[in-house]
Amino acid sequence: MRVRLLDPDLDVDLDEEAPDHAADVVADLGIATLVEEMAGGDRLVADISLAVLVRSAGTRTVRYRQAVLADFLRSPTLAEELAEVGAEALAKERAERYGILGRGPASVLGRSVRLLGALLDSLRDLRSVAERHAGAARSEGLRSLLETIRAELADGYLGEVSEHLRRLELAEGVTVGLRSGPGGAGVDPVLHRPPERKSGLRDRIPGRGGAHYTVTVADRDEAGGRILGEIRDRSLAEVAEITREAVEHLLGFFARLRNEVTFYLGCIRLEARLRDIGQPVVLPDARGAEELALSAEGLYDISLALHLDRPVVGNDLDADGVSLVVVTGANQGGKSTFLRSVGTAMAMAGAGMFVGARSCRVSIPAAVLTHYRREEEAGLEHGKFDEELARMSALVDRLRPGAILLSNESFAATNEREGSEIAQQVLRALVDSGVRVVAVTHLVELARRLCQTEDPATLSLRAERLDDGTRTFRLVEAPPLPTSFGEDLWGRVFGPADTAAGPEIAATTPTGGHP
Amino acid sequence: MSPDPMSFVSLLDPFAEGPPPSGADDPDCFGDLHLDAVVDGLVAGREGYELRGWFQQPPTDEATLRYRHAVMADLQRPEVAGSVRSFSRAMRGVREDLARSRSIRHRPQSRRFALDALSGYAEAVVGFSERLAGAELRSEGLSGFAGHLAAYVADPGFVAMTAEADRLEGQIGAIRYRLTLQGNKIRVERDEDRADYAAEVAACFERFRVGEVTRRHPSYAGRNELDHVQAQVLDAVCRLFPEVFGDLDRLAERYEDFVAAPVSRFEREVQVYLCYLERMEALGAHGLAFCFPELVDEGGEEHATDTFDLALALGGREEAIVVNSFRLSGPERILVVSGPNQGGKTTFARTFGQLHHLASIGLPVPGTSVQLVRSDAVYSHFEREELMVDLRGKLQDDLERAHAILDAATARSALVLNELFASTTLDDARLLGRRILAQVGQLGAVAVYVTFVEELATLDERTVSMVAGVDPTEPSRRTFRIERRAPDGRAYAQSIAERYGLGYDTLRARLRA
């Protein structure tokens, strides 16, 4: 039995250690705020949501998840009930765990049989949920799950399981067939079918009438009693292992069910919250990597909206066919926010989630990576620039065609000329290798070199500044200007208060590039 | 050659009349040269064979060394070594089963182990004989043994014994019985029904399965003595199948001591080769080669290419091992090693001593090409660890030990003299060193002499100067490379400068750039 709500072909490994760069991506994009909202205080939801978010799925899988999510957004109670059955089943195992005394096969068998009995009830509950919600499923993923549950857990089958569990109570002892092995020891134990329950009939076990001998262990013979137990353990070892595995598999199934549904519960919660705030979300039109799709209307930074608890400025973006987006312009003009909104949308789209926009069409990235300038972490051994280069080098190991790299002031830790030269080579090499790049930079030299060609695959965006110096926090398609705007930032900090600037930017952009 | 299986003597000592060496005491040089650790490592896991004695004393005749070289060369072919190893494994099992059979009083069990031992022995011997026959052996030792073994397995007595053991194995293997456990009783009876309930349960639960599962089939088939309950069960099984177990009794009584003495001696002695061969192969995988040394008479030329300290190599740091080479030609007899501390001087001296000892007992030696004087003994003089407050006393002790060595050594001996007189004044060390070296030179023995007194390196035509250097390109790593060149006290200081790019040539180059 498979859950397969996250991927049509495989069980997504949610326990797998996050890729090396995941922590950077989470920090750079501010994904923690988003995940917190999805979790609603539930640690498990947070872990699972994060695990899904930091791994980009393929386009087909993304569409598959989107359909499941759409089903669940329509019938949230189905998601809640599925997760609940899963959680209850797992709780039964925890309850049984405290009763452990022995680790030998006979004890394992007894415990497994009891637990299987309890899990049998959960399976019946699950079937009833599947029956009640049969009409709610339109997506391939959910439909096939509910059908599997109804087909695999039919009454006849559950009755058969139940009969084995009764036999395995071993009320009438254990019969085992053996060969004579080295030194006369009995080897290759083969368990005979135990009778179902105690009764007066003696002919259920075949061969009762033939020649036989009886070995009796005296009551006071403690060692003998222990040996009897060992023989029993050996006889039951295989069936104990089989039932233990069955328990493990069932628990695995319920855990997977709960975990996968949990991700969708997180999405449901996040959607509800954003609806309260008044921000739109949309399931993006997921395109293949080769299309180089990237366009959106009203693309905003979800974490910022959650943080401020009110609608924030969005941007329209038309970067279809573009593999390099260069963002320049005034400090605190909304560049970093824009970069975060693109990165977050890419990560969410890659996870099969909705994105923060009115409409969105995007090639699903093979991976989302970030290279942000680090302000304070440079260690003693490496200079800041060495650290940046080392980090970029580590990223390059992980980048592959179809991935997207979000670069925020990379290579700014050295002089402009050197930084530009290296950055140009790196970014060009990446783009030419099929990696998409969105780069925010203050390196004027770099921006000019990147944008001087008429290459349609390069898009130059500039943080808008009106003639009177006020910022709109919108990005407009425009070539880079030769100077930055540190001067008026200075004016704003040291001069009279500037009322035009939105306070949200100041609240969430602790660093604004060149001081 | 006689086909009598009892006439085969030894894989190690073709002329030896007496018993194998006892292995009681290591030669004096073993500690200094770390040969004690080498032998510990070689015999580890083979303690029951008592192999140590063969590594301690060289045989007196050269023919024995050739005999051993030839056997080792045969064994270096993987198919031959593989056959020997599997035979040896089987024989270990036989010995264990025999030991059990003898120590267990409960007759049915004892008989079962005796039968296992007998069957295992017959199978091992026959299989080994066949494989040896097809192996095109070149050594006198192995082909001799193969001939004896072929005659042995063709012997009608052996053939009959094997056939009877086989028949009984088959009958016992076919026995099926069942136990029913209830309360404190075990009912024992014959069993024809083999329906497997566990498989039935597994099939039912298959539906829950996720992914591949490799189910461990728990094996409790230990080979220990049964407890009293299982012994009673076995008694009941014997009564259920009286014919089979009656035959077993008769067989066990007829064949009590079935292992032929030459077979067990061969199996023991071949371990000397195998244990060494295993280490050779393991080190070979790290690029550390062995070769058969050319052995020459006293006064002959010595040389070794890419040799190394076997103790260090077996100590688990194969990657860090640096190989060294040396040559003593014409009148040269003494390698005088000088240079920085911890540059590998002592390791080199040990290597020299190990080489001579290993070659003298007929083993391949570390190196790609080696020629050595066939030593009658290796003598070593290393500084004593214990603290001696009295310098005069220490100097006297040093001299007394040196004197004892020079007294015992012959022109065929190899001497390893490490930092003699290190605790004395330079004048004394120079004087005493010169005298000792003169004595060694007169003796004509080959020697390595480690010293901080550079003048000793260029004493006369008998001495060769070897210097422990440090690789200037990677000075942070010790190289342990010992090179033949004139002593140069500044080399080490130079290397430290290079670490900071301040070496003379480097500084020039950087200033030019």
mmCIF file of C-alpha atoms in Angstrom, chain B residues 366-491:
data_model
loop_
_atom_site.group_PDB
_atom_site.id
_atom_site.type_symbol
_atom_site.label_atom_id
_atom_site.label_comp_id
_atom_site.label_asym_id
_atom_site.label_seq_id
_atom_site.Cartn_x
_atom_site.Cartn_y
_atom_site.Cartn_z
ATOM 1 C CA PRO B 366 60.170 -5.031 1.066
ATOM 2 C CA GLY B 367 61.514 -3.453 -2.120
ATOM 3 C CA THR B 368 61.374 -3.800 -5.870
ATOM 4 C CA SER B 369 64.914 -5.095 -6.313
ATOM 5 C CA VAL B 370 67.110 -6.267 -3.474
ATOM 6 C CA GLN B 371 70.473 -7.968 -3.189
ATOM 7 C CA LEU B 372 71.944 -8.750 0.196
ATOM 8 C CA VAL B 373 74.652 -10.695 1.908
ATOM 9 C CA ARG B 374 73.063 -13.829 3.332
ATOM 10 C CA SER B 375 73.376 -12.992 7.039
ATOM 11 C CA ASP B 376 74.076 -15.437 9.786
ATOM 12 C CA ALA B 377 72.667 -12.971 12.306
ATOM 13 C CA VAL B 378 71.505 -9.392 12.727
ATOM 14 C CA TYR B 379 72.874 -7.414 15.689
ATOM 15 C CA SER B 380 71.479 -4.134 16.865
ATOM 16 C CA HIS B 381 72.566 -1.460 19.314
ATOM 17 C CA PHE B 382 69.968 1.164 20.117
ATOM 18 C CA GLU B 383 70.060 3.727 22.837
ATOM 19 C CA ARG B 384 68.510 2.412 26.005
ATOM 20 C CA GLU B 385 65.329 4.069 27.102
ATOM 21 C CA GLU B 386 66.035 4.116 30.818
ATOM 22 C CA LEU B 387 67.368 7.266 32.382
ATOM 23 C CA MET B 388 70.979 7.073 33.328
ATOM 24 C CA VAL B 389 72.077 9.878 35.552
ATOM 25 C CA ASP B 390 75.673 8.830 35.372
ATOM 26 C CA LEU B 391 76.970 9.750 31.930
ATOM 27 C CA ARG B 392 80.126 7.831 32.456
ATOM 28 C CA GLY B 393 78.088 4.773 33.352
ATOM 29 C CA LYS B 394 75.990 5.157 30.258
ATOM 30 C CA LEU B 395 78.988 5.551 27.997
ATOM 31 C CA GLN B 396 80.510 2.489 29.525
ATOM 32 C CA ASP B 397 77.301 0.546 28.978
ATOM 33 C CA ASP B 398 77.207 1.667 25.343
ATOM 34 C CA LEU B 399 80.748 0.529 24.786
ATOM 35 C CA GLU B 400 80.236 -2.780 26.508
ATOM 36 C CA ARG B 401 77.226 -3.593 24.374
ATOM 37 C CA ALA B 402 79.087 -2.543 21.227
ATOM 38 C CA HIS B 403 81.968 -4.722 22.244
ATOM 39 C CA ALA B 404 79.743 -7.722 22.816
ATOM 40 C CA ILE B 405 78.212 -7.281 19.394
ATOM 41 C CA LEU B 406 81.552 -6.932 17.661
ATOM 42 C CA ASP B 407 82.736 -10.037 19.473
ATOM 43 C CA ALA B 408 79.792 -12.142 18.335
ATOM 44 C CA ALA B 409 79.460 -10.773 14.806
ATOM 45 C CA THR B 410 81.129 -12.311 11.771
ATOM 46 C CA ALA B 411 81.782 -11.048 8.257
ATOM 47 C CA ARG B 412 78.336 -12.494 7.385
ATOM 48 C CA SER B 413 76.506 -10.476 10.037
ATOM 49 C CA ALA B 414 74.476 -7.313 9.618
ATOM 50 C CA LEU B 415 74.904 -4.577 12.229
ATOM 51 C CA VAL B 416 72.482 -1.812 13.110
ATOM 52 C CA LEU B 417 74.098 0.812 15.342
ATOM 53 C CA ASN B 418 71.781 3.649 16.237
ATOM 54 C CA GLU B 419 72.991 6.926 17.752
ATOM 55 C CA LEU B 420 75.817 5.447 19.738
ATOM 56 C CA PHE B 421 77.380 7.922 22.138
ATOM 57 C CA ALA B 422 74.568 10.397 21.641
ATOM 58 C CA SER B 423 74.812 11.478 25.243
ATOM 59 C CA THR B 424 78.498 12.200 25.251
ATOM 60 C CA THR B 425 80.586 15.112 24.048
ATOM 61 C CA LEU B 426 81.166 15.649 20.351
ATOM 62 C CA ASP B 427 84.875 14.948 20.753
ATOM 63 C CA ASP B 428 84.178 11.662 22.490
ATOM 64 C CA ALA B 429 81.517 10.705 20.023
ATOM 65 C CA ARG B 430 83.792 11.450 17.115
ATOM 66 C CA LEU B 431 86.664 9.521 18.594
ATOM 67 C CA LEU B 432 84.649 6.517 19.725
ATOM 68 C CA GLY B 433 82.616 6.447 16.569
ATOM 69 C CA ARG B 434 85.723 6.398 14.456
ATOM 70 C CA ARG B 435 87.077 3.517 16.458
ATOM 71 C CA ILE B 436 83.906 1.496 16.312
ATOM 72 C CA LEU B 437 83.611 2.060 12.577
ATOM 73 C CA ALA B 438 87.209 0.966 12.127
ATOM 74 C CA GLN B 439 86.378 -2.257 13.961
ATOM 75 C CA VAL B 440 83.296 -2.838 11.872
ATOM 76 C CA GLY B 441 85.335 -2.157 8.760
ATOM 77 C CA GLN B 442 87.923 -4.689 9.787
ATOM 78 C CA LEU B 443 85.244 -7.232 10.453
ATOM 79 C CA GLY B 444 83.895 -6.767 6.933
ATOM 80 C CA ALA B 445 80.275 -6.978 8.029
ATOM 81 C CA VAL B 446 77.629 -4.733 6.505
ATOM 82 C CA ALA B 447 76.325 -2.077 8.863
ATOM 83 C CA VAL B 448 74.196 0.997 9.255
ATOM 84 C CA TYR B 449 75.469 3.608 11.679
ATOM 85 C CA VAL B 450 73.161 6.441 12.699
ATOM 86 C CA THR B 451 74.939 9.457 14.116
ATOM 87 C CA PHE B 452 74.826 13.185 14.606
ATOM 88 C CA VAL B 453 78.578 13.336 13.985
ATOM 89 C CA GLU B 454 78.762 14.293 10.344
ATOM 90 C CA GLU B 455 82.491 13.716 10.046
ATOM 91 C CA LEU B 456 81.968 9.986 10.446
ATOM 92 C CA ALA B 457 80.111 9.879 7.153
ATOM 93 C CA THR B 458 83.224 10.557 5.155
ATOM 94 C CA LEU B 459 85.658 8.477 7.105
ATOM 95 C CA ASP B 460 87.071 6.269 4.364
ATOM 96 C CA GLU B 461 86.128 4.264 1.286
ATOM 97 C CA ARG B 462 84.124 1.815 3.374
ATOM 98 C CA THR B 463 81.568 4.390 4.536
ATOM 99 C CA VAL B 464 78.689 5.804 2.518
ATOM 100 C CA SER B 465 76.994 9.007 3.658
ATOM 101 C CA MET B 466 73.211 8.944 3.787
ATOM 102 C CA VAL B 467 71.273 12.060 4.802
ATOM 103 C CA ALA B 468 67.747 12.344 6.132
ATOM 104 C CA GLY B 469 66.260 15.194 4.162
ATOM 105 C CA VAL B 470 63.090 17.219 4.324
ATOM 106 C CA ASP B 471 61.124 17.874 1.177
ATOM 107 C CA PRO B 472 61.381 21.623 0.551
ATOM 108 C CA THR B 473 58.161 21.747 -1.475
ATOM 109 C CA GLU B 474 56.114 20.255 1.309
ATOM 110 C CA PRO B 475 58.054 20.940 4.451
ATOM 111 C CA SER B 476 55.123 20.553 6.806
ATOM 112 C CA ARG B 477 55.192 16.805 6.139
ATOM 113 C CA ARG B 478 57.987 14.565 7.253
ATOM 114 C CA THR B 479 59.292 12.745 4.242
ATOM 115 C CA PHE B 480 61.461 10.064 5.844
ATOM 116 C CA ARG B 481 63.490 10.106 2.685
ATOM 117 C CA ILE B 482 67.100 9.113 3.186
ATOM 118 C CA GLU B 483 69.367 10.088 0.344
ATOM 119 C CA ARG B 484 72.904 9.312 -0.588
ATOM 120 C CA ARG B 485 74.762 12.611 -0.435
ATOM 121 C CA ALA B 486 77.271 14.526 1.561
ATOM 122 C CA PRO B 487 76.032 15.701 4.960
ATOM 123 C CA ASP B 488 74.529 19.155 4.974
ATOM 124 C CA GLY B 489 73.686 20.614 8.339
ATOM 125 C CA ARG B 490 71.815 23.555 6.861
ATOM 126 C CA ALA B 491 69.219 21.483 5.045
#
